[in-house]
Short mmCIF file of C-alpha atoms and ligand atoms in Angstrom, two decimals:
data_model
loop_
_atom_site.label_atom_id
_atom_site.label_comp_id
_atom_site.label_asym_id
_atom_site.label_seq_id
_atom_site.Cartn_x
_atom_site.Cartn_y
_atom_site.Cartn_z
CA MET A 1 -69.44 44.27 83.18
CA SER A 2 -71.59 43.22 86.05
CA THR A 3 -74.57 45.20 87.15
CA GLY A 4 -74.41 43.62 90.58
CA ALA A 5 -77.67 44.16 92.25
CA ALA A 6 -77.65 47.84 91.42
CA SER A 7 -80.90 49.52 90.51
CA PRO A 8 -81.25 51.48 87.26
CA ALA A 9 -81.18 54.68 89.27
CA GLU A 10 -77.91 53.70 90.98
CA LEU A 11 -76.44 52.74 87.63
CA ALA A 12 -77.36 56.14 86.22
CA VAL A 13 -75.29 57.74 88.97
CA ARG A 14 -72.43 55.34 88.31
CA PHE A 15 -72.51 56.20 84.58
CA GLU A 16 -72.28 59.91 85.35
CA ALA A 17 -69.27 59.28 87.57
CA GLU A 18 -67.47 57.15 85.01
CA ALA A 19 -68.24 59.56 82.18
CA ALA A 20 -66.77 62.41 84.17
CA LEU A 21 -63.39 60.62 84.22
CA VAL A 22 -63.14 60.14 80.46
CA ALA A 23 -60.37 62.31 79.01
CA ASP A 24 -59.63 60.83 75.60
CA ARG A 25 -61.02 58.84 72.73
CA ALA A 26 -59.70 55.47 73.95
CA ALA A 27 -61.33 55.85 77.39
CA PHE A 28 -64.52 56.99 75.65
CA GLU A 29 -64.62 53.84 73.54
CA GLN A 30 -64.10 51.70 76.62
CA LEU A 31 -66.97 53.44 78.39
CA ARG A 32 -69.25 53.09 75.38
CA LEU A 33 -68.56 49.37 75.05
CA ALA A 34 -69.04 48.76 78.76
CA TRP A 35 -72.49 50.38 78.76
CA THR A 36 -73.95 49.87 75.32
CA GLY A 37 -72.00 46.82 74.04
CA ARG A 38 -74.36 44.46 72.27
CA LYS A 39 -73.18 41.36 74.04
CA LYS A 40 -71.80 42.36 77.39
CA GLY A 41 -73.00 45.91 77.84
CA ILE A 42 -74.67 46.93 81.07
CA LEU A 43 -77.87 48.09 79.32
CA ARG A 44 -78.10 44.74 77.65
CA ALA A 45 -77.70 42.96 80.99
CA MET A 46 -80.37 45.13 82.55
CA LEU A 47 -82.86 44.29 79.79
CA ALA A 48 -82.03 40.61 80.14
CA GLY A 49 -82.65 40.96 83.88
CA MET A 50 -86.32 41.67 83.16
CA LYS A 51 -86.91 37.93 83.37
CA GLU A 52 -85.93 37.88 87.01
CA VAL A 53 -88.36 40.63 87.95
CA ALA A 54 -91.70 39.71 89.42
CA PRO A 55 -94.39 40.20 86.77
CA GLN A 56 -96.18 42.93 88.68
CA ASN A 57 -92.97 44.98 88.90
CA ARG A 58 -91.92 44.59 85.31
CA ARG A 59 -93.61 47.68 83.98
CA GLU A 60 -91.93 49.89 86.52
CA TYR A 61 -88.59 48.15 86.00
CA GLY A 62 -88.90 48.49 82.24
CA GLN A 63 -89.52 52.22 82.52
CA ALA A 64 -86.54 52.64 84.85
CA VAL A 65 -84.25 50.75 82.49
CA HIS A 66 -85.54 52.82 79.60
CA GLN A 67 -84.72 56.00 81.49
CA LEU A 68 -81.24 54.67 82.20
CA LYS A 69 -80.82 53.86 78.50
CA VAL A 70 -81.83 57.37 77.49
CA ALA A 71 -79.51 58.86 80.07
CA VAL A 72 -76.56 56.70 79.00
CA GLU A 73 -77.05 57.24 75.28
CA GLY A 74 -77.57 60.95 75.75
CA GLY A 75 -74.55 61.13 78.02
CA LEU A 76 -72.38 59.27 75.50
CA GLU A 77 -73.48 61.52 72.67
CA ALA A 78 -72.68 64.67 74.60
CA LEU A 79 -69.36 63.28 75.75
CA GLY A 80 -68.47 62.24 72.17
CA GLU A 81 -69.20 65.76 70.91
CA ARG A 82 -67.12 67.27 73.66
CA LEU A 83 -64.20 65.01 72.76
CA SER A 84 -64.46 65.83 69.04
CA ALA A 85 -64.44 69.53 69.80
CA GLN A 86 -61.43 69.05 72.04
CA GLU A 87 -59.60 67.06 69.36
CA LYS A 88 -60.24 69.73 66.75
CA ALA A 89 -58.99 72.41 69.08
CA ASP A 90 -55.84 70.37 69.82
CA ALA A 91 -55.16 69.88 66.11
CA ARG A 92 -55.59 73.61 65.45
CA GLN A 93 -53.24 74.39 68.26
CA ALA A 94 -50.63 71.99 66.90
CA ALA A 95 -50.85 73.51 63.43
CA THR A 96 -50.56 77.07 64.61
CA LEU A 97 -47.53 78.91 63.24
CA ASP A 98 -45.49 80.94 65.62
CA VAL A 99 -44.69 83.77 63.26
CA THR A 100 -42.26 85.27 65.74
CA LEU A 101 -39.89 82.26 65.53
CA PRO A 102 -36.74 83.14 63.58
CA GLY A 103 -36.45 81.16 60.31
CA ARG A 104 -34.08 78.26 59.99
CA ARG A 105 -31.22 79.24 57.76
CA PRO A 106 -30.17 76.51 55.32
CA ARG A 107 -26.49 75.79 55.88
CA LEU A 108 -24.46 76.60 52.81
CA GLY A 109 -21.93 74.05 51.66
CA SER A 110 -18.27 74.94 51.33
CA LEU A 111 -15.64 73.96 48.85
CA HIS A 112 -13.25 71.09 49.49
CA PRO A 113 -9.75 72.26 50.50
CA VAL A 114 -8.29 70.63 47.39
CA THR A 115 -10.79 72.49 45.19
CA VAL A 116 -9.96 75.80 46.88
CA VAL A 117 -6.22 75.28 46.42
CA ASN A 118 -6.72 74.16 42.81
CA ARG A 119 -8.74 77.28 42.03
CA ASP A 120 -6.23 79.58 43.72
CA ILE A 121 -3.37 78.04 41.76
CA GLU A 122 -5.29 78.21 38.49
CA ALA A 123 -6.06 81.88 39.14
CA ILE A 124 -2.40 82.72 39.79
CA PHE A 125 -1.22 80.98 36.62
CA ALA A 126 -4.09 82.42 34.58
CA GLU A 127 -2.69 85.87 35.36
CA MET A 128 0.69 84.71 34.08
CA GLY A 129 -0.87 83.67 30.76
CA TYR A 130 -1.31 79.95 31.38
CA SER A 131 -4.40 78.04 30.29
CA VAL A 132 -5.79 74.85 31.79
CA ALA A 133 -5.35 71.54 29.96
CA GLU A 134 -6.77 68.19 30.95
CA GLY A 135 -6.09 64.59 30.10
CA PRO A 136 -7.44 61.11 30.84
CA GLU A 137 -6.91 59.39 34.19
CA VAL A 138 -6.72 56.01 32.49
CA GLU A 139 -3.55 56.34 30.46
CA ASN A 140 -1.22 54.15 28.50
CA ASP A 141 2.43 53.37 28.91
CA TYR A 142 3.40 55.63 26.03
CA HIS A 143 2.04 58.89 27.47
CA ASN A 144 2.68 58.10 31.13
CA PHE A 145 6.23 56.75 30.72
CA GLU A 146 7.75 56.18 27.32
CA ALA A 147 7.34 59.62 25.76
CA LEU A 148 8.53 61.09 29.07
CA ASN A 149 11.82 59.33 28.58
CA PHE A 150 11.43 56.71 31.31
CA PRO A 151 13.80 53.88 30.44
CA ARG A 152 12.03 50.54 30.07
CA ASP A 153 13.44 49.20 33.34
CA HIS A 154 12.87 52.37 35.39
CA PRO A 155 11.70 51.47 38.91
CA ALA A 156 8.74 53.88 38.71
CA ARG A 157 7.13 51.57 36.18
CA ASP A 158 7.23 48.86 38.78
CA THR A 159 3.92 47.34 39.86
CA GLN A 160 4.88 48.75 43.28
CA ASP A 161 3.82 52.21 42.18
CA THR A 162 1.61 51.83 39.17
CA PHE A 163 -1.94 50.51 39.08
CA PHE A 164 -2.32 48.60 35.86
CA VAL A 165 -5.70 48.23 34.21
CA GLU A 166 -6.65 45.08 32.37
CA GLY A 167 -5.76 45.22 28.72
CA GLY A 168 -2.46 47.07 29.16
CA ALA A 169 -3.75 50.49 30.24
CA LEU A 170 -2.80 52.07 33.56
CA LEU A 171 -3.98 54.73 35.97
CA ARG A 172 -1.75 57.73 35.39
CA THR A 173 0.88 58.02 38.11
CA HIS A 174 1.36 61.75 37.49
CA THR A 175 -0.07 64.60 35.44
CA SER A 176 3.03 64.76 33.23
CA PRO A 177 1.36 62.76 30.40
CA VAL A 178 -0.82 65.81 29.81
CA GLN A 179 2.38 67.63 28.76
CA ILE A 180 2.91 65.01 26.10
CA ARG A 181 -0.69 65.08 24.89
CA THR A 182 -0.63 68.87 24.72
CA MET A 183 2.61 69.05 22.78
CA LEU A 184 1.50 66.32 20.40
CA ALA A 185 -1.79 68.11 19.78
CA ARG A 186 -0.49 71.64 19.33
CA ALA A 187 1.54 72.42 16.29
CA GLU A 188 3.62 75.41 17.29
CA PRO A 189 4.88 76.84 20.57
CA PRO A 190 4.62 79.05 22.56
CA ILE A 191 2.84 76.78 24.99
CA ARG A 192 1.88 77.73 28.52
CA ILE A 193 -0.40 75.30 30.32
CA ILE A 194 -1.19 73.93 33.71
CA CYS A 195 -2.84 70.53 34.09
CA PRO A 196 -4.69 69.83 37.32
CA GLY A 197 -6.00 66.36 38.01
CA ARG A 198 -6.16 63.14 39.95
CA VAL A 199 -3.27 60.71 39.89
CA TYR A 200 -2.89 57.21 41.32
CA ARG A 201 -0.15 55.24 43.01
CA ASN A 202 -0.04 52.06 45.01
CA ASP A 203 0.91 53.89 48.19
CA ASN A 204 -0.94 54.39 51.45
CA ASP A 205 0.25 56.01 54.67
CA LEU A 206 -0.10 59.29 56.61
CA ARG A 207 1.38 61.30 53.76
CA HIS A 208 0.36 59.19 50.79
CA SER A 209 -3.01 58.14 49.52
CA PRO A 210 -3.59 55.86 46.51
CA MET A 211 -5.34 58.75 44.78
CA PHE A 212 -4.04 62.28 45.08
CA HIS A 213 -3.94 65.52 43.12
CA GLN A 214 -1.22 67.17 41.11
CA ILE A 215 -0.88 70.24 38.99
CA GLU A 216 1.51 69.99 36.11
CA GLY A 217 2.94 73.07 34.47
CA LEU A 218 4.57 73.38 31.06
CA ALA A 219 6.04 76.35 29.23
CA ILE A 220 7.66 76.01 25.81
CA GLY A 221 9.05 78.87 23.80
CA GLU A 222 12.16 80.33 22.24
CA GLY A 223 14.95 81.08 24.66
CA LEU A 224 13.32 79.94 27.92
CA THR A 225 15.94 79.30 30.62
CA VAL A 226 16.32 78.04 34.18
CA GLY A 227 15.99 81.69 35.17
CA ASP A 228 12.46 81.74 33.75
CA LEU A 229 11.65 78.55 35.62
CA LYS A 230 12.95 79.94 38.91
CA GLY A 231 11.26 83.32 38.47
CA THR A 232 7.95 81.72 37.56
CA LEU A 233 8.01 79.37 40.50
CA GLU A 234 9.06 82.09 42.95
CA THR A 235 6.30 84.38 41.78
CA PHE A 236 3.79 81.57 42.02
CA ILE A 237 4.88 80.34 45.46
CA GLN A 238 5.03 83.82 46.99
CA ARG A 239 1.55 84.56 45.73
CA LEU A 240 0.20 81.23 46.92
CA PHE A 241 1.73 81.44 50.41
CA SER A 242 3.17 84.83 51.30
CA ALA A 243 5.58 87.36 49.80
CA ASP A 244 8.30 86.49 52.32
CA THR A 245 8.26 82.75 51.60
CA GLY A 246 11.77 81.57 50.77
CA VAL A 247 12.25 79.32 47.74
CA ARG A 248 15.21 77.08 46.96
CA LEU A 249 15.96 74.72 44.13
CA ARG A 250 17.78 71.49 44.92
CA PRO A 251 19.36 69.51 42.08
CA SER A 252 17.44 66.31 41.43
CA PHE A 253 16.58 63.86 38.70
CA PHE A 254 13.51 63.27 36.57
CA PRO A 255 13.73 61.36 33.29
CA PHE A 256 11.82 64.06 31.40
CA THR A 257 13.77 67.12 32.55
CA GLU A 258 17.43 68.07 32.32
CA PRO A 259 18.57 69.67 34.52
CA SER A 260 15.98 68.82 37.18
CA ALA A 261 15.32 70.39 40.54
CA GLU A 262 13.18 69.80 43.56
CA VAL A 263 11.73 72.98 44.99
CA ASP A 264 11.54 73.66 48.71
CA ILE A 265 9.79 76.51 50.46
CA THR A 266 10.51 77.88 53.89
CA CYS A 267 8.26 76.14 56.38
CA PRO A 268 5.18 78.38 56.90
CA PHE A 269 4.81 77.09 60.47
CA CYS A 270 8.21 78.18 61.79
CA ALA A 271 8.94 80.81 59.10
CA GLY A 272 11.98 78.78 58.11
CA SER A 273 13.62 78.93 61.53
CA GLY A 274 13.22 75.22 62.34
CA GLU A 275 11.90 76.20 65.76
CA SER A 276 8.28 76.56 66.81
CA LEU A 277 7.37 80.25 66.92
CA ASP A 278 6.17 80.26 70.53
CA GLY A 279 8.45 78.10 72.61
CA GLY A 280 11.67 77.52 70.69
CA GLU A 281 10.85 73.82 70.41
CA PRO A 282 12.02 72.03 67.24
CA CYS A 283 9.33 72.56 64.56
CA GLY A 284 7.46 69.30 64.12
CA VAL A 285 6.01 70.19 60.75
CA CYS A 286 9.30 70.50 58.84
CA SER A 287 11.23 68.21 61.21
CA ALA A 288 13.22 71.27 62.33
CA THR A 289 14.80 71.71 58.90
CA GLY A 290 12.99 74.99 58.16
CA TRP A 291 12.18 73.75 54.62
CA MET A 292 9.40 71.77 52.96
CA GLU A 293 9.50 70.17 49.55
CA ILE A 294 6.50 71.05 47.43
CA LEU A 295 7.30 70.42 43.82
CA GLY A 296 9.50 68.86 41.18
CA SER A 297 10.66 70.78 38.13
CA GLY A 298 13.23 71.15 35.42
CA MET A 299 14.03 72.10 31.84
CA VAL A 300 12.16 69.84 29.46
CA ASP A 301 14.55 67.19 28.15
CA PRO A 302 15.32 67.74 24.44
CA ARG A 303 14.42 64.10 23.80
CA VAL A 304 10.90 64.74 25.10
CA LEU A 305 10.53 67.79 22.87
CA ALA A 306 11.77 65.87 19.84
CA GLU A 307 9.44 62.94 20.61
CA CYS A 308 6.53 65.40 20.51
CA GLY A 309 7.60 66.97 17.23
CA ILE A 310 9.02 70.17 18.71
CA ASP A 311 12.48 71.12 17.45
CA PRO A 312 14.82 71.29 20.47
CA GLU A 313 17.27 73.36 18.45
CA ILE A 314 14.71 76.18 18.32
CA TYR A 315 12.65 75.74 21.43
CA THR A 316 13.33 75.16 25.08
CA GLY A 317 10.94 74.86 27.96
CA PHE A 318 10.43 74.18 31.61
CA ALA A 319 8.00 72.00 33.48
CA PHE A 320 6.94 71.44 37.04
CA GLY A 321 4.69 69.14 39.02
CA LEU A 322 3.07 70.14 42.29
CA GLY A 323 1.26 68.08 44.91
CA VAL A 324 -2.04 69.86 45.55
CA ASP A 325 -3.00 67.79 48.60
CA ARG A 326 0.31 68.66 50.17
CA VAL A 327 -0.30 72.37 49.66
CA ALA A 328 -3.79 72.00 51.16
CA MET A 329 -2.33 70.15 54.15
CA ILE A 330 0.27 72.87 54.68
CA ARG A 331 -2.21 75.68 54.26
CA TYR A 332 -4.91 74.29 56.54
CA GLY A 333 -2.63 72.47 58.99
CA ILE A 334 -4.05 69.04 58.12
CA PRO A 335 -1.76 66.36 59.56
CA ASN A 336 -3.01 63.31 57.66
CA ILE A 337 -3.72 63.19 53.92
CA ARG A 338 -6.57 60.73 54.41
CA MET A 339 -8.52 63.41 56.29
CA LEU A 340 -8.92 65.09 52.90
CA PHE A 341 -10.89 62.13 51.61
CA ASP A 342 -12.93 61.10 54.67
CA ASN A 343 -15.71 63.62 53.95
CA ASP A 344 -15.84 64.64 57.59
CA GLU A 345 -17.94 67.80 57.52
CA ARG A 346 -15.88 69.38 60.29
CA LEU A 347 -12.90 69.51 57.97
CA LEU A 348 -14.93 70.74 55.02
CA ARG A 349 -16.67 73.45 57.04
CA GLN A 350 -13.52 75.17 58.23
CA VAL A 351 -12.45 76.10 54.72
CA GLN A 352 -13.44 79.62 53.77
CA SER A 353 -13.95 79.98 50.08
N1 DAH B 1 5.83 63.99 37.50
C1 DAH B 1 6.63 64.14 38.70
C2 DAH B 1 6.06 63.28 39.80
O1 DAH B 1 4.92 62.97 39.76
C3 DAH B 1 6.64 65.57 39.13
C4 DAH B 1 7.36 66.42 38.20
C5 DAH B 1 8.70 66.63 38.35
C6 DAH B 1 6.72 67.00 37.13
C7 DAH B 1 9.41 67.43 37.50
C8 DAH B 1 7.41 67.82 36.24
C9 DAH B 1 8.77 68.01 36.44
O2 DAH B 1 6.83 68.40 35.23
O3 DAH B 1 9.45 68.81 35.57
O4 DAH B 1 6.76 62.98 40.71
#
């Protein structure tokens, strides 16, 4: 910085003016360097200027520069202390707690719709004397198909539906193999189990996802009939949905049950009328039929019982398989099964559990 032709006294005034403008540490450092810098500082330049002063004036000049030096150094020290005090005060201010602020409540998680439905179903069947059984998701052909009486060339074994695992294993395509494992493991009926779990099929659209959830049910005992099957399913469905839900059995076919039935319930969105409740429009949820299919069922085929070492002459039984995702979609009005597996918090948050 140049001193120009300013006298030490003028420079002292200039220093005061510049110091008065300093508001923060960076400006302070700039000021300090400009005045006391070893190479280019103004004080340094003033001392160097001694050479130019006529010898008889040097003493006076030297004293004036010394006074300037004292003034500048003193001024810098005072300014530095003021800044430090200010910085400490700022830091204290920033760290001050406002004890009147309301606390931030941690948001509690909620259960996944499939978990909620699973638990509800397990609770209903627990009251009816059923226990929960589980089995492996990586299965073999015997438990998933053969023991369930699927003929060797049955289309469900097709690579279209089944994910095969290297080495001959497969991802179970339904929870029915848990029936087989349970019967093989337990010596004597009565048996009453439900088997919740993940199942896998090579399928992917709005209603199908390659992984989905089923609950299998199995009851084996002496003298069980289609009437027991129907009564059990009606009780279950009316507890799961509502007491006025209609239930109908439609004849169907499954290799492991005879006779077999698909079970429909009255559409909860149009109360079975086929028309939307507000405007008389055709109900879009059940395609105006008034009914929705929610499970498959039947009387356990005697061949399956015999395969598992249970005498079909003494015992009969019924079984059913329910799509849990489908129930969750119906209950929460979820239009696309993939929404269940996207982990979008908005979907998860709306489920009260
Ligand atoms: N396993 C069948 C499926 O995944 C569902 C099913 C139908 C299970 C009838 C049963 C049954 O136990 O009796 O499509």
